[in-house]
C-alpha cells in the first residue's frame, strides 16, 4: 500500500514488523542516556590521562551531543529508506567502531571521535526502538527508561570508572547492542521505504551548521563565522528546495521557532546544571564521586517523574505562557544553584531544572507539531528533538568554561 507523506515524498508501506517486547526496545534505546550522564564524574580522570584540562575533556560530551543531534534526523532518513534491519546493522557498526576508538588510544581527538560515533549509532538505535514500539505503554516505557538511565548515569559512570577506568564510563551506551539479537530475530522489521531522492545538500548544510554551533564554546570566533556561513547557505538552499531535508515551512513558523528555541534554552541550562551539580556538591560537602552520584539520583528521577504531571497540566495553556513559565523556572534554578550553598536547596534547584527541561520536551513538542501543517509534523518533531539534543553539547561545555575561570 502506497501513502504520500505530503512533503514531496512518496512512501511504500511494507508488511508490519513482528512485535518486539517492550523491555527489549527499552534496552535497545535507553543506554543512549549513559552517553550524556556517564562522563559527568570522570572528566578529571579523562583530562589527566589525555593530558588536557577538564574544560577540554568536555569535548567527549560535546562530541556525543553532536552525534545524537545530527544522528537523529540523518538516521531517521536512513530508517525510512532502508528499514529497521538495515538501520540496525549500520548503527551496530557505528557503535562498535566508536567503542573501539574510545578504548584504542588515550588522545582527546580519538576519544572524542569515538564518542561522536557512539552518539550517531545510539541515535539510530533510539529511532528504531521508537519505530518498533506499539502503543503508548511501550513508548512510555522507553521514555521512562531514558529518564531513569539519564538520572543514574553519573553514579553508574563513576562506578564503572572506579572498577575499570573512565573508558568504561564512555562505552556504556554500547549496552544497547545487547538487545540486537532479540530485535533482529523478529520477522520482518522493515518499515517504510522512501522513493523520493534524499536531499543530500540540505542534510550536509544542516550537519555543517550543527557542527559549527557545538564548537562555539571551544572555538568561539572561527566557529561563529562557520555557523553564520552555513546558516546563510542553508537559507539559500531552502528557497531552492523548500520541501527538502529541512522543510522551509518550519523556519517560517513563529510558533515552531519559539517552541524549538525554548526547548534548546531549557536543555542548555538543564544539562549545564547537570554537569555543574557534582562540582557544586563536592565543594560544599567533600563527598566522593560515588556519593555525589548517589545523591544526584533523586532530583533527576523526580524531575523525570513529575514532568508527566506538568505536561498534562499545561496541555491547555498557550505556547507563550508555557514557554515563559518553563524558561523562568530554569533561570531561577540556575540563580539559586550558583548563589546558595545549602545542599538541600541545591538539590531542589537541580530538580526544578530537570522538571522544566523534561516537561518542556513533552509540552513544547506538541506545540511544535501543531504549529505546522499535518504533512510536516514528522520533520517538525525531528528538528524540535534536534534542538533539544543540542543542549547536551552546549550545556556541559559552557559550564566547564565557567567553572574553569
Short mmCIF file of C-alpha atoms in Angstrom, two decimals:
data_model
loop_
_atom_site.label_atom_id
_atom_site.label_comp_id
_atom_site.label_asym_id
_atom_site.label_seq_id
_atom_site.Cartn_x
_atom_site.Cartn_y
_atom_site.Cartn_z
CA UNK A 1 0.00 0.00 0.00
CA UNK A 2 1.32 3.39 -1.02
CA UNK A 3 0.95 6.51 1.03
CA UNK A 4 2.30 10.03 0.49
CA UNK A 5 3.90 11.95 3.33
CA UNK A 6 2.70 15.25 1.92
CA UNK A 7 6.19 16.72 1.90
CA UNK A 8 7.09 15.83 -1.65
CA UNK A 9 7.93 12.28 -0.60
CA UNK A 10 6.24 9.02 -1.57
CA UNK A 11 6.34 6.14 0.87
CA UNK A 12 5.94 2.42 0.25
CA UNK A 13 4.47 0.62 3.23
CA UNK A 14 5.75 -2.88 3.79
CA UNK A 15 4.47 -5.65 6.00
CA UNK A 16 4.05 -4.83 9.64
CA UNK A 17 7.02 -5.91 11.72
CA UNK A 18 6.82 -8.73 14.23
CA UNK A 19 6.17 -7.43 17.69
CA UNK A 20 9.18 -6.91 19.92
CA UNK A 21 8.62 -6.98 23.68
CA UNK A 22 8.74 -3.53 25.24
CA UNK A 23 11.62 -4.28 27.67
CA UNK A 24 13.87 -5.23 24.76
CA UNK A 25 13.05 -1.99 22.98
CA UNK A 26 13.81 -0.07 26.17
CA UNK A 27 17.17 -1.86 26.40
CA UNK A 28 17.87 -1.00 22.75
CA UNK A 29 17.18 2.72 23.25
CA UNK A 30 17.84 3.72 26.85
CA UNK A 31 21.66 3.29 27.09
CA UNK A 32 21.92 6.40 24.91
CA UNK A 33 21.35 8.35 28.15
CA UNK A 34 24.58 6.96 29.60
CA UNK A 35 26.48 8.90 26.93
CA UNK A 36 25.06 12.12 28.35
CA UNK A 37 25.41 11.50 32.08
CA UNK A 38 28.07 8.80 32.31
CA UNK A 39 31.12 11.11 31.90
CA UNK A 40 29.89 13.66 34.47
CA UNK A 41 32.06 12.43 37.33
CA UNK A 42 35.09 11.16 35.38
CA UNK A 43 36.05 14.29 33.45
CA UNK A 44 39.03 14.89 35.73
CA UNK A 45 40.33 11.37 35.05
CA UNK A 46 39.88 11.85 31.30
CA UNK A 47 41.75 15.16 31.45
CA UNK A 48 44.61 13.59 33.41
CA UNK A 49 45.12 10.62 31.10
CA UNK A 50 44.78 12.60 27.88
CA UNK A 51 46.98 15.46 29.05
CA UNK A 52 44.27 18.13 28.79
CA UNK A 53 42.20 20.31 31.09
CA UNK A 54 38.76 19.44 32.46
CA UNK A 55 37.28 22.09 30.17
CA UNK A 56 38.88 20.38 27.17
CA UNK A 57 37.73 16.98 28.43
CA UNK A 58 34.13 18.08 27.91
CA UNK A 59 34.82 17.51 24.21
CA UNK A 60 33.81 13.89 24.83
CA UNK A 61 30.35 15.10 25.88
CA UNK A 62 30.19 17.72 23.13
CA UNK A 63 31.08 15.09 20.53
CA UNK A 64 28.43 12.70 21.83
CA UNK A 65 25.88 15.53 21.82
CA UNK A 66 26.83 16.31 18.23
CA UNK A 67 26.42 12.66 17.32
CA UNK A 68 22.92 12.27 18.72
CA UNK A 69 21.89 15.70 17.39
CA UNK A 70 22.81 15.08 13.76
CA UNK A 71 22.20 11.35 14.03
CA UNK A 72 18.54 11.76 14.96
CA UNK A 73 17.37 13.24 11.62
CA UNK A 74 20.02 11.51 9.48
CA UNK A 75 19.35 8.01 10.74
CA UNK A 76 15.62 8.62 10.71
CA UNK A 77 16.09 9.23 6.98
CA UNK A 78 18.10 6.02 6.67
CA UNK A 79 15.35 4.19 8.54
CA UNK A 80 12.77 5.45 6.06
CA UNK A 81 14.86 4.22 3.13
CA UNK A 82 16.48 1.03 4.35
CA UNK A 83 14.09 -0.19 7.03
CA UNK A 84 14.84 -1.34 10.55
CA UNK A 85 17.21 -4.20 9.72
CA UNK A 86 19.49 -2.09 7.53
CA UNK A 87 19.49 0.76 10.03
CA UNK A 88 20.23 -1.53 12.98
CA UNK A 89 23.17 -3.04 11.09
CA UNK A 90 24.57 0.41 10.31
CA UNK A 91 24.10 1.59 13.89
CA UNK A 92 25.76 -1.52 15.29
CA UNK A 93 28.84 -0.84 13.17
CA UNK A 94 28.92 2.81 14.30
CA UNK A 95 28.58 1.88 17.98
CA UNK A 96 31.22 -0.86 17.84
CA UNK A 97 33.66 1.37 15.97
CA UNK A 98 33.06 4.15 18.48
CA UNK A 99 33.70 1.81 21.40
CA UNK A 100 36.93 0.59 19.78
CA UNK A 101 38.18 4.16 19.28
CA UNK A 102 37.35 5.17 22.85
CA UNK A 103 39.46 2.28 24.11
CA UNK A 104 42.17 2.45 21.43
CA UNK A 105 44.46 5.33 22.35
CA UNK A 106 44.14 7.96 25.10
CA UNK A 107 44.27 11.10 22.97
CA UNK A 108 41.42 13.60 23.12
CA UNK A 109 40.88 13.66 19.34
CA UNK A 110 40.50 9.88 19.09
CA UNK A 111 38.31 9.60 22.19
CA UNK A 112 36.05 12.44 21.02
CA UNK A 113 35.71 10.81 17.60
CA UNK A 114 34.76 7.57 19.32
CA UNK A 115 32.05 9.22 21.43
CA UNK A 116 30.74 11.01 18.31
CA UNK A 117 30.31 7.65 16.58
CA UNK A 118 28.65 6.24 19.70
CA UNK A 119 26.23 9.17 19.58
CA UNK A 120 25.44 8.60 15.91
CA UNK A 121 24.86 4.90 16.42
CA UNK A 122 22.73 5.14 19.55
CA UNK A 123 20.58 7.87 17.98
CA UNK A 124 19.72 5.34 15.29
CA UNK A 125 19.01 2.63 17.87
CA UNK A 126 16.58 5.02 19.57
CA UNK A 127 14.88 5.78 16.23
CA UNK A 128 14.47 2.06 15.54
CA UNK A 129 13.07 1.40 19.01
CA UNK A 130 10.51 4.17 18.58
CA UNK A 131 9.54 2.80 15.17
CA UNK A 132 9.01 -0.72 16.52
CA UNK A 133 7.12 0.48 19.61
CA UNK A 134 3.44 -0.46 19.58
CA UNK A 135 1.14 1.57 21.78
CA UNK A 136 1.51 4.32 24.36
CA UNK A 137 2.66 1.93 27.10
CA UNK A 138 5.70 0.84 25.13
CA UNK A 139 6.56 4.43 24.22
CA UNK A 140 6.13 5.36 27.87
CA UNK A 141 8.46 2.58 29.00
CA UNK A 142 11.14 3.71 26.53
CA UNK A 143 10.83 7.33 27.72
CA UNK A 144 10.91 6.26 31.37
CA UNK A 145 13.98 4.10 30.75
CA UNK A 146 15.76 7.00 29.03
CA UNK A 147 15.00 9.27 32.00
CA UNK A 148 15.99 6.65 34.58
CA UNK A 149 19.34 5.86 32.97
CA UNK A 150 19.96 9.57 32.49
CA UNK A 151 19.49 10.12 36.21
CA UNK A 152 21.68 7.16 37.19
CA UNK A 153 24.30 7.99 34.55
CA UNK A 154 26.72 9.89 36.82
CA UNK A 155 26.62 7.18 39.50
CA UNK A 156 26.94 4.27 37.07
CA UNK A 157 29.66 6.09 35.14
CA UNK A 158 31.56 6.78 38.35
CA UNK A 159 31.31 3.15 39.47
CA UNK A 160 32.43 1.90 36.06
CA UNK A 161 35.35 4.32 36.19
CA UNK A 162 36.32 3.14 39.66
CA UNK A 163 36.02 -0.58 38.93
CA UNK A 164 37.60 -0.45 35.45
CA UNK A 165 38.57 3.01 34.17
CA UNK A 166 36.99 6.06 32.53
CA UNK A 167 36.89 4.35 29.14
CA UNK A 168 34.26 2.00 30.53
CA UNK A 169 32.16 5.03 31.50
CA UNK A 170 32.24 6.34 27.94
CA UNK A 171 31.45 2.94 26.44
CA UNK A 172 28.24 2.40 28.44
CA UNK A 173 25.96 3.46 25.52
CA UNK A 174 27.10 0.31 23.69
CA UNK A 175 24.97 -1.73 26.12
CA UNK A 176 22.07 -1.10 23.75
CA UNK A 177 23.60 -3.67 21.38
CA UNK A 178 22.61 -6.41 23.86
CA UNK A 179 19.05 -6.14 22.54
CA UNK A 180 20.04 -6.61 18.88
CA UNK A 181 19.82 -10.45 18.73
CA UNK A 182 16.26 -10.40 20.06
CA UNK A 183 15.12 -7.47 17.89
CA UNK A 184 16.63 -8.93 14.71
CA UNK A 185 15.01 -12.34 15.30
CA UNK A 186 11.55 -10.85 14.92
CA UNK A 187 10.15 -11.39 11.42
CA UNK A 188 10.05 -8.54 9.01
CA UNK A 189 11.12 -5.42 10.96
CA UNK A 190 11.01 -3.41 7.76
CA UNK A 191 9.10 -0.14 7.94
CA UNK A 192 8.63 2.43 5.20
CA UNK A 193 10.74 2.88 2.09
CA UNK A 194 11.02 6.43 0.75
CA UNK A 195 11.28 6.62 -3.02
CA UNK A 196 11.99 10.35 -3.39
CA UNK A 197 15.64 11.46 -3.74
CA UNK A 198 17.37 12.25 -0.48
CA UNK A 199 18.23 15.93 0.00
CA UNK A 200 21.98 15.43 0.34
CA UNK A 201 22.78 19.15 0.15
CA UNK A 202 20.24 20.10 2.79
CA UNK A 203 21.44 17.37 5.14
CA UNK A 204 25.10 18.34 4.64
CA UNK A 205 24.40 22.02 5.29
CA UNK A 206 22.40 21.25 8.42
CA UNK A 207 25.21 18.99 9.68
CA UNK A 208 27.71 21.77 9.00
CA UNK A 209 25.57 24.25 10.91
CA UNK A 210 25.15 21.91 13.90
CA UNK A 211 28.89 21.12 13.91
CA UNK A 212 29.80 24.79 13.90
CA UNK A 213 27.30 25.58 16.65
CA UNK A 214 28.52 22.89 19.06
CA UNK A 215 32.11 24.06 18.50
CA UNK A 216 31.37 27.65 19.56
CA UNK A 217 32.06 27.09 23.32
CA UNK A 218 35.51 25.70 22.44
CA UNK A 219 36.49 27.94 19.48
CA UNK A 220 34.13 30.94 19.63
CA UNK A 221 35.27 33.15 16.75
CA UNK A 222 36.01 30.66 13.94
CA UNK A 223 33.03 28.51 14.91
CA UNK A 224 30.68 31.51 14.92
CA UNK A 225 31.89 32.54 11.47
CA UNK A 226 31.44 28.99 10.17
CA UNK A 227 27.94 28.84 11.69
CA UNK A 228 26.97 32.11 10.01
CA UNK A 229 28.22 30.87 6.63
CA UNK A 230 26.44 27.53 7.00
CA UNK A 231 23.22 29.25 8.05
CA UNK A 232 23.40 31.56 5.05
CA UNK A 233 24.00 28.70 2.64
CA UNK A 234 21.16 26.73 4.22
CA UNK A 235 18.80 29.71 3.84
CA UNK A 236 19.63 29.91 0.13
CA UNK A 237 19.08 26.16 -0.24
CA UNK A 238 15.66 26.41 1.45
CA UNK A 239 14.50 28.75 -1.29
CA UNK A 240 15.59 26.25 -3.94
CA UNK A 241 14.19 23.19 -2.18
CA UNK A 242 11.51 24.19 0.35
CA UNK A 243 10.43 20.56 0.89
CA UNK A 244 13.93 19.19 1.43
CA UNK A 245 15.70 17.77 4.46
CA UNK A 246 14.77 20.88 6.46
CA UNK A 247 11.30 21.97 5.28
CA UNK A 248 11.08 25.73 4.81
CA UNK A 249 7.68 25.82 6.49
CA UNK A 250 9.38 25.13 9.82
CA UNK A 251 11.64 28.17 9.79
CA UNK A 252 8.75 30.33 8.59
CA UNK A 253 6.54 29.38 11.54
CA UNK A 254 6.95 31.74 14.55
CA UNK A 255 5.27 29.22 16.85
CA UNK A 256 7.62 26.42 15.82
CA UNK A 257 10.66 28.66 16.22
CA UNK A 258 9.52 29.73 19.70
CA UNK A 259 8.96 26.14 20.80
CA UNK A 260 12.31 24.99 19.35
CA UNK A 261 14.28 27.93 20.77
CA UNK A 262 12.71 27.44 24.20
CA UNK A 263 13.49 23.73 24.34
CA UNK A 264 17.09 24.48 23.28
CA UNK A 265 17.41 27.04 26.08
CA UNK A 266 15.88 24.67 28.64
CA UNK A 267 18.19 21.84 27.59
CA UNK A 268 21.32 24.01 27.69
CA UNK A 269 20.55 25.20 31.21
CA UNK A 270 19.46 21.79 32.49
CA UNK A 271 22.44 19.86 31.11
CA UNK A 272 24.69 22.68 32.29
CA UNK A 273 23.30 22.28 35.81
CA UNK A 274 23.65 18.52 35.44
CA UNK A 275 27.39 18.89 34.94
CA UNK A 276 27.73 21.70 37.48
CA UNK A 277 25.98 19.66 40.18
CA UNK A 278 28.90 17.31 41.00
CA UNK A 279 31.32 20.24 41.31
CA UNK A 280 28.97 22.33 43.44
CA UNK A 281 28.06 19.41 45.71
CA UNK A 282 31.69 18.33 46.11
CA UNK A 283 32.70 21.87 47.04
CA UNK A 284 30.09 22.04 49.77
CA UNK A 285 30.43 18.52 51.17
CA UNK A 286 33.75 16.96 50.17
CA UNK A 287 31.88 13.79 49.21
CA UNK A 288 33.37 11.13 46.92
CA UNK A 289 32.24 10.97 43.29
CA UNK A 290 30.15 7.87 44.01
CA UNK A 291 28.40 9.60 46.93
CA UNK A 292 27.72 12.67 44.78
CA UNK A 293 26.31 10.45 42.03
CA UNK A 294 24.02 8.71 44.52
CA UNK A 295 22.70 12.00 45.90
CA UNK A 296 22.05 13.29 42.37
CA UNK A 297 19.67 10.40 41.74
CA UNK A 298 16.61 11.77 43.47
CA UNK A 299 16.37 15.27 41.95
CA UNK A 300 16.74 13.94 38.40
CA UNK A 301 14.50 10.91 38.88
CA UNK A 302 11.96 13.25 40.49
CA UNK A 303 12.29 15.64 37.57
CA UNK A 304 11.58 12.93 35.03
CA UNK A 305 8.61 11.61 37.02
CA UNK A 306 6.93 14.94 37.71
CA UNK A 307 7.37 16.07 34.12
CA UNK A 308 4.48 13.81 33.12
CA UNK A 309 2.22 15.72 35.53
CA UNK A 310 3.44 19.11 34.32
CA UNK A 311 2.90 18.17 30.67
CA UNK A 312 -0.70 17.17 31.44
CA UNK A 313 -1.39 20.31 33.49
CA UNK A 314 -0.02 22.67 30.83
CA UNK A 315 -1.77 20.92 27.92
CA UNK A 316 -4.40 23.65 27.55
CA UNK A 317 -2.15 26.63 28.12
CA UNK A 318 -0.94 28.96 25.37
CA UNK A 319 2.51 28.34 23.93
CA UNK A 320 3.86 31.68 25.14
CA UNK A 321 2.63 31.01 28.67
CA UNK A 322 4.24 27.57 28.77
CA UNK A 323 7.50 28.81 27.28
CA UNK A 324 7.73 31.78 29.65
CA UNK A 325 6.92 29.69 32.72
CA UNK A 326 9.44 26.97 31.95
CA UNK A 327 12.18 29.45 31.00
CA UNK A 328 11.61 31.40 34.23
CA UNK A 329 11.88 28.16 36.20
CA UNK A 330 15.28 27.18 34.81
CA UNK A 331 16.60 30.72 35.20
CA UNK A 332 15.52 30.73 38.86
CA UNK A 333 17.04 27.27 39.36
CA UNK A 334 20.35 28.47 37.91
CA UNK A 335 20.46 31.58 40.09
CA UNK A 336 19.74 29.52 43.21
CA UNK A 337 22.34 26.88 42.30
CA UNK A 338 25.09 29.47 41.83
CA UNK A 339 24.28 31.61 44.89
CA UNK A 340 23.10 29.21 47.60
CA UNK A 341 25.43 26.86 49.45
CA UNK A 342 22.93 24.73 51.39
CA UNK A 343 22.87 21.22 49.93
CA UNK A 344 19.10 20.64 50.28
CA UNK A 345 18.38 23.87 48.39
CA UNK A 346 20.93 22.94 45.73
CA UNK A 347 19.14 19.64 45.19
CA UNK A 348 15.79 21.42 44.89
CA UNK A 349 17.31 23.72 42.26
CA UNK A 350 18.62 20.74 40.28
CA UNK A 351 15.21 19.07 40.48
CA UNK A 352 13.48 22.25 39.29
CA UNK A 353 15.78 22.48 36.27
CA UNK A 354 15.18 18.82 35.46
CA UNK A 355 11.40 19.15 35.75
CA UNK A 356 11.36 22.23 33.50
CA UNK A 357 13.54 20.67 30.78
CA UNK A 358 11.77 17.30 30.77
CA UNK A 359 8.36 18.96 30.84
CA UNK A 360 9.35 21.32 28.06
CA UNK A 361 10.40 18.43 25.85
CA UNK A 362 6.90 16.97 26.12
CA UNK A 363 4.73 20.09 26.30
CA UNK A 364 6.57 22.13 23.68
CA UNK A 365 6.82 19.20 21.27
CA UNK A 366 3.03 19.24 20.93
CA UNK A 367 3.04 22.95 20.16
CA UNK A 368 5.89 22.50 17.67
CA UNK A 369 3.97 19.79 15.81
CA UNK A 370 0.71 21.74 15.80
CA UNK A 371 2.44 24.87 14.51
CA UNK A 372 2.86 23.41 11.00
CA UNK A 373 0.51 21.66 8.56
CA UNK A 374 -0.09 17.95 9.24
CA UNK A 375 2.22 16.63 6.46
CA UNK A 376 5.16 18.41 8.08
CA UNK A 377 4.61 17.31 11.66
CA UNK A 378 7.05 14.41 11.49
CA UNK A 379 10.02 16.53 10.30
CA UNK A 380 8.93 19.23 12.76
CA UNK A 381 9.26 16.80 15.65
CA UNK A 382 12.61 15.62 14.30
CA UNK A 383 14.03 19.14 14.14
CA UNK A 384 12.50 20.00 17.51
CA UNK A 385 14.25 16.97 19.02
CA UNK A 386 17.50 18.05 17.36
CA UNK A 387 17.23 21.43 19.13
CA UNK A 388 16.72 19.70 22.48
CA UNK A 389 19.65 17.36 21.94
CA UNK A 390 21.92 20.27 21.08
CA UNK A 391 21.64 21.19 24.74
CA UNK A 392 23.65 18.09 25.61
CA UNK A 393 26.54 19.52 23.60
CA UNK A 394 26.26 23.15 24.72
CA UNK A 395 25.44 22.88 28.42
CA UNK A 396 28.41 20.87 29.76
CA UNK A 397 30.94 22.79 27.63
CA UNK A 398 29.65 26.19 28.82
CA UNK A 399 29.64 25.11 32.46
CA UNK A 400 33.18 23.72 32.21
CA UNK A 401 34.40 27.04 30.83
CA UNK A 402 32.62 28.99 33.58
CA UNK A 403 33.95 26.75 36.36
CA UNK A 404 37.47 27.00 34.92
CA UNK A 405 37.53 30.80 35.22
#
